[in-house]
Each structure stands twice: as C-alpha cells, then as structure tokens.
CSV table of C-alpha atoms in Angstrom, one decimal:
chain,number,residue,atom,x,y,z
A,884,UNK,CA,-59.6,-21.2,27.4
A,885,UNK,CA,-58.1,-24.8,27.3
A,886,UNK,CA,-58.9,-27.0,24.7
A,887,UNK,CA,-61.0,-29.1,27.3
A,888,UNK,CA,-63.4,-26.0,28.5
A,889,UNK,CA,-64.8,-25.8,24.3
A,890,UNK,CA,-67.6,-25.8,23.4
A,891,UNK,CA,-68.5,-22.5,24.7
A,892,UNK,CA,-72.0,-21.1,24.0
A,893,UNK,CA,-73.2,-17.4,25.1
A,894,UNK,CA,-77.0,-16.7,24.3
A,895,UNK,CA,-77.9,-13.2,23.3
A,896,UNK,CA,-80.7,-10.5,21.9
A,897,UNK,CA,-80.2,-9.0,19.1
A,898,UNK,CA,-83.6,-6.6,18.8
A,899,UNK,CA,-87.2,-6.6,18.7
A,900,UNK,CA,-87.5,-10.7,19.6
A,901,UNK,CA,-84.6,-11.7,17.8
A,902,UNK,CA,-82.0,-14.0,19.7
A,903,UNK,CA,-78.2,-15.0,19.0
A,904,UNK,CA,-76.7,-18.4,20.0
A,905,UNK,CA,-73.0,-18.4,19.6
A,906,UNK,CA,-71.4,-21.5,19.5
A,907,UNK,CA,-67.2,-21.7,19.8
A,908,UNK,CA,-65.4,-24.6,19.1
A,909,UNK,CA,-61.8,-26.3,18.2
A,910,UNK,CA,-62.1,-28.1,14.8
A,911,UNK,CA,-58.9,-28.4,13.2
A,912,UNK,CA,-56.9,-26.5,16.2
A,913,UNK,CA,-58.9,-23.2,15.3
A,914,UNK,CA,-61.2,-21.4,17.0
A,915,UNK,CA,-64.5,-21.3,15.4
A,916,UNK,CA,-67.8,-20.1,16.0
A,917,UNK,CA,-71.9,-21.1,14.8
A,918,UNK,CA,-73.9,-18.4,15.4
A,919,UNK,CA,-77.9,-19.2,15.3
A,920,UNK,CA,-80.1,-16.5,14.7
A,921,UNK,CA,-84.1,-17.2,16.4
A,922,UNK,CA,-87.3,-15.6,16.8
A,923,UNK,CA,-90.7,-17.2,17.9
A,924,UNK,CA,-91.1,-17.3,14.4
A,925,UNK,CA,-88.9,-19.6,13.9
A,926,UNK,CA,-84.9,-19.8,12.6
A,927,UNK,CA,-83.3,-17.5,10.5
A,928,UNK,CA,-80.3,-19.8,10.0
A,929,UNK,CA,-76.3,-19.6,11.1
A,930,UNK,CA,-73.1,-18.3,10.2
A,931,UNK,CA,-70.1,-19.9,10.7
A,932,UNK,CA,-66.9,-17.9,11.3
A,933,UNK,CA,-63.3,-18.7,11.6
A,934,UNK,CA,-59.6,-17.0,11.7
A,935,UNK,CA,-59.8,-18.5,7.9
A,936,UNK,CA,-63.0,-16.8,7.0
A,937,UNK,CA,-63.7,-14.2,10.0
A,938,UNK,CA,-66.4,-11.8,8.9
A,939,UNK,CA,-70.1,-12.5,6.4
A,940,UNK,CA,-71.3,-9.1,4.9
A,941,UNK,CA,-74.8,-8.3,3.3
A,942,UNK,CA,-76.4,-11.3,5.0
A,943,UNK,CA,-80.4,-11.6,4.3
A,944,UNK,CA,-82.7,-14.1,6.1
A,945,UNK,CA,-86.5,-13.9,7.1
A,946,UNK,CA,-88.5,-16.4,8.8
A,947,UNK,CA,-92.6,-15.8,8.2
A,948,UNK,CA,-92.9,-11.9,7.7
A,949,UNK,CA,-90.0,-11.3,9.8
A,950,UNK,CA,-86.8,-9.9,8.5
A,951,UNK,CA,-83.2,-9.7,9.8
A,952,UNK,CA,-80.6,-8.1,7.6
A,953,UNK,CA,-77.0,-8.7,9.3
A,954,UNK,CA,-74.4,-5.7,7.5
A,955,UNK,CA,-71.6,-7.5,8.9
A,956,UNK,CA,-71.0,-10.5,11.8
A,957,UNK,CA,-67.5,-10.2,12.6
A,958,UNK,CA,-65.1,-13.1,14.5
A,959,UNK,CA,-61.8,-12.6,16.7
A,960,UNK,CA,-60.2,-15.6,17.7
A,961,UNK,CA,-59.2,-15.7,21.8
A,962,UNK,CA,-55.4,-15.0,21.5
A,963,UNK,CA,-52.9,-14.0,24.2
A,964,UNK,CA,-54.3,-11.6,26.2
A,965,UNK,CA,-57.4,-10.6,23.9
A,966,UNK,CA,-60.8,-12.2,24.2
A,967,UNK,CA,-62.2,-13.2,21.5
A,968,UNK,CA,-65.4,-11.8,19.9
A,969,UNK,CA,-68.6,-12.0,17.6
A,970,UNK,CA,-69.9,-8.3,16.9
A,971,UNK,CA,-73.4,-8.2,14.8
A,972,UNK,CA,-74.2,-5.4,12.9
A,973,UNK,CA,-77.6,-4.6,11.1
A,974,UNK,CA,-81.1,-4.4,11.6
A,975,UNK,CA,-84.3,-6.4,12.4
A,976,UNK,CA,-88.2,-6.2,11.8
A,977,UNK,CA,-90.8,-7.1,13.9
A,978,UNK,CA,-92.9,-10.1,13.8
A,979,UNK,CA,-95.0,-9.0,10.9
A,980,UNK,CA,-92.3,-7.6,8.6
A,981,UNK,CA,-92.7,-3.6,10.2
A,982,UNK,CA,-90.9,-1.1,12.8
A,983,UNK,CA,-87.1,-1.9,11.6
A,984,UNK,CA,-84.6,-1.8,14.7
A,985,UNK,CA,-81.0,-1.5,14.1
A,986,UNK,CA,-78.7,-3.6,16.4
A,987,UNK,CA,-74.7,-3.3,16.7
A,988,UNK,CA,-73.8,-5.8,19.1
A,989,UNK,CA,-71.0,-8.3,20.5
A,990,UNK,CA,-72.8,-11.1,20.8
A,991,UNK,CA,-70.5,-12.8,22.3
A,992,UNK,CA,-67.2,-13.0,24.3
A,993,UNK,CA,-64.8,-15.5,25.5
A,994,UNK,CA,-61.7,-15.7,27.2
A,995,UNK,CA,-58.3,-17.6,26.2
A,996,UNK,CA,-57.5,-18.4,29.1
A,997,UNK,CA,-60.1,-18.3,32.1
C-alpha cells in the first residue's frame, strides 16, 4: 500500500457481540495499527501495535457485566510480498458476564502493495 492509501480500517467480529475495528496507519514511517474492541455495551478499549512493540499478551477488559480476555493480539507489518496482519486470540462472555466463547481470529489484513 502507498503511503497515500493509509489509513486503512477493516471492521470485524470477534464472538458473541463483540466487534474489532482495526485501524493501520504511517506514524514515524512505520506501519501501525489501533485496534477497538465494542459491544452494545459499550468499549472495551484499544491496543496499539507496531513492528517496535508487535504483540499485547494477558489483556483483560470488561464493559458492564461483559468480559473479553484477549491471550494474545498479534501485528505483522505489510512487507514485500506478505500482507500484513492482526490475529486475536482469546475468549469473550456474553452480555451479562456468562456462556464464554473463545475466538482465534485475523482481524484484519492489508496489502503492501494493492
């Protein structure tokens, strides 16, 4: 992808109701994403990801009785001929805190060069 075609964001469901909005951008010549993490309960919150600091481990958020527990969120840079990548692994509750749902998912993919 060219410099010009960034931001790039890819939308994405995680489990149960919970949605993914990744968000890649150049800041400081690197590829970096901003991943949001929804429900109609509200916002978990986001991790950001970069080559610099590519993966968050062991990451807990609830919003209301919800839960989402993310084992690992993992970023790979567009380079060459490789896309680059989120993958989310972990699990999510329902709305009211019950029935846990593991998720292992790329959340999102772009292209270096379109």
């Amino acid at each position: 992808m060219a410099a010009s075609q960034y931001p790039y964001t890819q939308p994405a469901m995680l489990s149960n109701s919970v949605t993914t909005s990744t968000t890649v951008s150049i800041i400081n010549g690197m590829q970096v994403s901003t991943t949001t993490f929804s429900s109609p309960a509200g916002s978990f919150g986001q991790i950001t990801l970069s080559p610099v600091q590519n993966s968050a481990t062991n990451v807990e958020m609830g919003v209301g009785h919800q839960k989402l527990s993310i084992t690992s969120l993992t970023f790979r840079a567009a380079f060459g001929f490789d896309s680059g990548q989120v993958l989310a692994v972990g699990h999510a509750t329902d709305q009211n805190g019950n029935d846990p749902v593991a998720f292992s998912e790329q959340i999102c993919q772009w292209p270096n060069n379109p």
